[in-house]
């Protein structure tokens, strides 16, 4: 039996949640789950419809993009996942989708402004939109550089990837991550919902103000601060 | 057996209606039901997904925010519910959600204009949007002051909470209430639908006029006036 | 057994299609079916949720608004239905809803422009929006005058109710009709879809041109003209 | 047994996918599947609701629009399908719908701009919107000329129908095609999703830039180029 059974099953279940949550159609999107001890991750095979997937189909890849286990080709975005796992050593799962509202903001090349407490319950800044990549990056090791583009964006904006667990890649779409697959999928759905709320807010009031700092801190900290009192 | 069995079950059923009606995702939102005789209310536990809830999980809290029964922490918004029950002695249930269109208007910091008879079937004025709270309120007993913010908004606008059973809290989202849980959930759904209709109306015609007073009175009174002839 | 069994059942089935087609929530909306021989129609009882309805609950009313059969109060819009049946002697069923996009155009007080062949497959002109009623009409026999408002609008615009089987009532919402209940419900759904398409069209291109006359005539006539070749 | 059993069943299954994918209501839309050896295609009968269809109902028509098999009248758009099969000798299936966002762009008479990688995963140019037809074409052999209008649009824009497997017909709606029915239906759904993403993108940022050429080529070629590495 595969020593990667646990991450294969977690990866499979997380992938299957994407169509259920309305975040993907057809083969759009992919989830991976990492096994830090073994330095490898499970990821969806490329171009396979969700209804045809089984846990055994998940491909095991190491951080240098070598396939360790699996008969199918891994997601074409595998190198982006590998780059992020290698750089951010404390994340457990990554989700990439082409969810509609998230993609729309990515195509608009705009950060999603923090307009309300739903947003501040999850993060304290605008959701960053990394700029489209330089031509030499695109023509080179594209998916690898996609990971770098995300990490560089966090560096330039001074963001922490443990506080901000989501990003838009300009002209492409959303990536989200978390300590495990459930959290990464959750972040992916929350991002889509925040994208939709912000879109509607601007349609109703194009000069809607950003949420004020006291509310941002209050909502973020009651859920994530040292004296958090949200949840069990 | 708990003397609060009835409100626990009513509270549970009402909470379960929120995802069914498309008003919440994940753990967003909460419903409470009051027992006026015992001066206590049942409320959803904090941060528990709807699919994991059971009637026994509902937490019983008094109007001073003491937990009377229950093994879980109550909703982080409990103090807002307590404040409203204590102040408005004739309401039986409160619903708070992060429903998309309602939140969008709250984030836009705008009242929802009364544009049509669907709106006037339920209330005769714009749906009020309470302004975002003062910093000292936010930094203090936040959820308690959230209740006060809502009540103050009704006071300043001269609104009656028995005629207007819904409000937007600026930058946060909707609260609705009613004589019982069914009515409070109903108001929550109606608010979301009115928010959506008003949004679309302004997109089609940015200078759409408010509904005229005769139509407002006619529709409200045929359903709620002394000679009402709507319903059985 | 009731001599109105047939229209009661047709009326029940048609009412039940409204929530299924996403045209109503709660008790919004009502369908009636006429029995021309007996000069009476079956209509939904007022304020009863769709899931609680049974065929026996349908109320039988004549064109003077007398209840002939039924233990419940008929829809509060009954007099509008009666007026339309009395005036337009060849219609068999009427549907009134508060479907979202149709209501949005009604609240915008605008006709829905004929932008494409989907529209022309059903009618050759803009979907009329009757203006909001005069105050004396509203304060008087309101629902009766609502029927008159619709008929007057068709008179003023020179429209035929057998060619144009749908209307928006300004600030209120859509009415549709047809030779039978299936057709009336169909028209109601088509109206909502045309309302949504036209809304999106104007968002994409605020100066989108009306469909040209040759295409209007071609599409309408291939489906409804004397040489129609659409359908079986 | 019919020698067309295979295409009849493929055609039936593809037609049934349209309501499931949310691309049609009622009788809107139609799919055909070709049998190149016999020079004939199976197509949906005209005006029959999807829930009433069976594989036997599919009508067999040759490229000169002669009915070879079937008791029902074929889709009123049959001549458009015949024209396209006759002209483009390597396509296996055609789908026509009145899907909402695709129709909205067609009614706006605008090409759908290539804004992101979701688009570039499928084609490298804007999705063309063929102009509304000349009056003499409309008054003549309308559905035949509709096919010609599409082919002419590809000619004028220098597009390849094997690279661009979708088009909007101005004021009408979308057509998509592919080597087989699954691919044609897939293209139809992708077109609708791209139409929705582009609509939202322009609402958020009316001056959103087109996707840059390097990204277009990268995404298209990793999926369709000679060194493609997407899929299995």
mmCIF file with all atom_site columns, N, CA and C in Angstrom, chain B residues 132-153:
data_model
loop_
_atom_site.group_PDB
_atom_site.id
_atom_site.type_symbol
_atom_site.label_atom_id
_atom_site.label_alt_id
_atom_site.label_comp_id
_atom_site.label_asym_id
_atom_site.label_entity_id
_atom_site.label_seq_id
_atom_site.pdbx_PDB_ins_code
_atom_site.Cartn_x
_atom_site.Cartn_y
_atom_site.Cartn_z
_atom_site.occupancy
_atom_site.B_iso_or_equiv
_atom_site.pdbx_formal_charge
_atom_site.auth_seq_id
_atom_site.auth_comp_id
_atom_site.auth_asym_id
_atom_site.auth_atom_id
_atom_site.pdbx_PDB_model_num
ATOM 1  N N  . UNK B 1 132 ? -21.410 52.852 10.291 1.00 0.00 ? 132 UNK B N  1
ATOM 2  C CA . UNK B 1 132 ? -20.360 52.108 11.001 1.00 0.00 ? 132 UNK B CA 1
ATOM 3  C C  . UNK B 1 132 ? -20.153 52.726 12.382 1.00 0.00 ? 132 UNK B C  1
ATOM 4  N N  . UNK B 1 133 ? -19.752 51.931 13.341 1.00 0.00 ? 133 UNK B N  1
ATOM 5  C CA . UNK B 1 133 ? -19.682 52.382 14.729 1.00 0.00 ? 133 UNK B CA 1
ATOM 6  C C  . UNK B 1 133 ? -18.476 53.281 15.010 1.00 0.00 ? 133 UNK B C  1
ATOM 7  N N  . UNK B 1 134 ? -18.619 54.066 16.060 1.00 0.00 ? 134 UNK B N  1
ATOM 8  C CA . UNK B 1 134 ? -17.510 54.904 16.520 1.00 0.00 ? 134 UNK B CA 1
ATOM 9  C C  . UNK B 1 134 ? -16.365 54.032 17.048 1.00 0.00 ? 134 UNK B C  1
ATOM 10 N N  . UNK B 1 135 ? -15.154 54.529 16.939 1.00 0.00 ? 135 UNK B N  1
ATOM 11 C CA . UNK B 1 135 ? -13.988 53.733 17.342 1.00 0.00 ? 135 UNK B CA 1
ATOM 12 C C  . UNK B 1 135 ? -14.063 53.287 18.803 1.00 0.00 ? 135 UNK B C  1
ATOM 13 N N  . UNK B 1 136 ? -14.551 54.170 19.690 1.00 0.00 ? 136 UNK B N  1
ATOM 14 C CA . UNK B 1 136 ? -14.586 53.783 21.106 1.00 0.00 ? 136 UNK B CA 1
ATOM 15 C C  . UNK B 1 136 ? -15.582 52.653 21.345 1.00 0.00 ? 136 UNK B C  1
ATOM 16 N N  . UNK B 1 137 ? -16.639 52.596 20.527 1.00 0.00 ? 137 UNK B N  1
ATOM 17 C CA . UNK B 1 137 ? -17.597 51.490 20.643 1.00 0.00 ? 137 UNK B CA 1
ATOM 18 C C  . UNK B 1 137 ? -16.957 50.185 20.158 1.00 0.00 ? 137 UNK B C  1
ATOM 19 N N  . UNK B 1 138 ? -16.214 50.311 19.078 1.00 0.00 ? 138 UNK B N  1
ATOM 20 C CA . UNK B 1 138 ? -15.591 49.116 18.488 1.00 0.00 ? 138 UNK B CA 1
ATOM 21 C C  . UNK B 1 138 ? -14.545 48.535 19.443 1.00 0.00 ? 138 UNK B C  1
ATOM 22 N N  . UNK B 1 139 ? -13.762 49.428 20.032 1.00 0.00 ? 139 UNK B N  1
ATOM 23 C CA . UNK B 1 139 ? -12.696 48.959 20.921 1.00 0.00 ? 139 UNK B CA 1
ATOM 24 C C  . UNK B 1 139 ? -13.235 48.488 22.268 1.00 0.00 ? 139 UNK B C  1
ATOM 25 N N  . UNK B 1 140 ? -14.462 48.907 22.593 1.00 0.00 ? 140 UNK B N  1
ATOM 26 C CA . UNK B 1 140 ? -15.051 48.528 23.881 1.00 0.00 ? 140 UNK B CA 1
ATOM 27 C C  . UNK B 1 140 ? -15.812 47.204 23.805 1.00 0.00 ? 140 UNK B C  1
ATOM 28 N N  . UNK B 1 141 ? -17.011 47.203 24.340 1.00 0.00 ? 141 UNK B N  1
ATOM 29 C CA . UNK B 1 141 ? -17.845 45.990 24.353 1.00 0.00 ? 141 UNK B CA 1
ATOM 30 C C  . UNK B 1 141 ? -18.527 45.880 22.992 1.00 0.00 ? 141 UNK B C  1
ATOM 31 N N  . UNK B 1 142 ? -17.771 45.457 22.023 1.00 0.00 ? 142 UNK B N  1
ATOM 32 C CA . UNK B 1 142 ? -18.146 45.601 20.605 1.00 0.00 ? 142 UNK B CA 1
ATOM 33 C C  . UNK B 1 142 ? -19.521 45.039 20.246 1.00 0.00 ? 142 UNK B C  1
ATOM 34 N N  . UNK B 1 143 ? -19.770 43.797 20.578 1.00 0.00 ? 143 UNK B N  1
ATOM 35 C CA . UNK B 1 143 ? -21.019 43.164 20.146 1.00 0.00 ? 143 UNK B CA 1
ATOM 36 C C  . UNK B 1 143 ? -22.217 43.766 20.884 1.00 0.00 ? 143 UNK B C  1
ATOM 37 N N  . UNK B 1 144 ? -22.022 44.129 22.141 1.00 0.00 ? 144 UNK B N  1
ATOM 38 C CA . UNK B 1 144 ? -23.063 44.838 22.887 1.00 0.00 ? 144 UNK B CA 1
ATOM 39 C C  . UNK B 1 144 ? -23.382 46.179 22.203 1.00 0.00 ? 144 UNK B C  1
ATOM 40 N N  . UNK B 1 145 ? -22.347 46.907 21.849 1.00 0.00 ? 145 UNK B N  1
ATOM 41 C CA . UNK B 1 145 ? -22.529 48.214 21.218 1.00 0.00 ? 145 UNK B CA 1
ATOM 42 C C  . UNK B 1 145 ? -23.113 48.078 19.807 1.00 0.00 ? 145 UNK B C  1
ATOM 43 N N  . UNK B 1 146 ? -22.901 46.928 19.180 1.00 0.00 ? 146 UNK B N  1
ATOM 44 C CA . UNK B 1 146 ? -23.529 46.676 17.874 1.00 0.00 ? 146 UNK B CA 1
ATOM 45 C C  . UNK B 1 146 ? -25.045 46.701 18.036 1.00 0.00 ? 146 UNK B C  1
ATOM 46 N N  . UNK B 1 147 ? -25.528 46.089 19.090 1.00 0.00 ? 147 UNK B N  1
ATOM 47 C CA . UNK B 1 147 ? -26.959 46.135 19.376 1.00 0.00 ? 147 UNK B CA 1
ATOM 48 C C  . UNK B 1 147 ? -27.417 47.568 19.600 1.00 0.00 ? 147 UNK B C  1
ATOM 49 N N  . UNK B 1 148 ? -26.635 48.285 20.388 1.00 0.00 ? 148 UNK B N  1
ATOM 50 C CA . UNK B 1 148 ? -26.980 49.695 20.662 1.00 0.00 ? 148 UNK B CA 1
ATOM 51 C C  . UNK B 1 148 ? -26.978 50.524 19.371 1.00 0.00 ? 148 UNK B C  1
ATOM 52 N N  . UNK B 1 149 ? -26.032 50.245 18.506 1.00 0.00 ? 149 UNK B N  1
ATOM 53 C CA . UNK B 1 149 ? -25.940 50.976 17.232 1.00 0.00 ? 149 UNK B CA 1
ATOM 54 C C  . UNK B 1 149 ? -27.227 50.798 16.413 1.00 0.00 ? 149 UNK B C  1
ATOM 55 N N  . UNK B 1 150 ? -27.738 49.589 16.425 1.00 0.00 ? 150 UNK B N  1
ATOM 56 C CA . UNK B 1 150 ? -28.972 49.299 15.684 1.00 0.00 ? 150 UNK B CA 1
ATOM 57 C C  . UNK B 1 150 ? -30.154 50.031 16.323 1.00 0.00 ? 150 UNK B C  1
ATOM 58 N N  . UNK B 1 151 ? -30.259 49.927 17.642 1.00 0.00 ? 151 UNK B N  1
ATOM 59 C CA . UNK B 1 151 ? -31.366 50.574 18.342 1.00 0.00 ? 151 UNK B CA 1
ATOM 60 C C  . UNK B 1 151 ? -31.283 52.091 18.194 1.00 0.00 ? 151 UNK B C  1
ATOM 61 N N  . UNK B 1 152 ? -30.087 52.655 18.303 1.00 0.00 ? 152 UNK B N  1
ATOM 62 C CA . UNK B 1 152 ? -29.907 54.106 18.142 1.00 0.00 ? 152 UNK B CA 1
ATOM 63 C C  . UNK B 1 152 ? -30.318 54.544 16.738 1.00 0.00 ? 152 UNK B C  1
ATOM 64 N N  . UNK B 1 153 ? -29.961 53.756 15.747 1.00 0.00 ? 153 UNK B N  1
ATOM 65 C CA . UNK B 1 153 ? -30.315 54.081 14.355 1.00 0.00 ? 153 UNK B CA 1
ATOM 66 C C  . UNK B 1 153 ? -31.837 54.167 14.223 1.00 0.00 ? 153 UNK B C  1
#
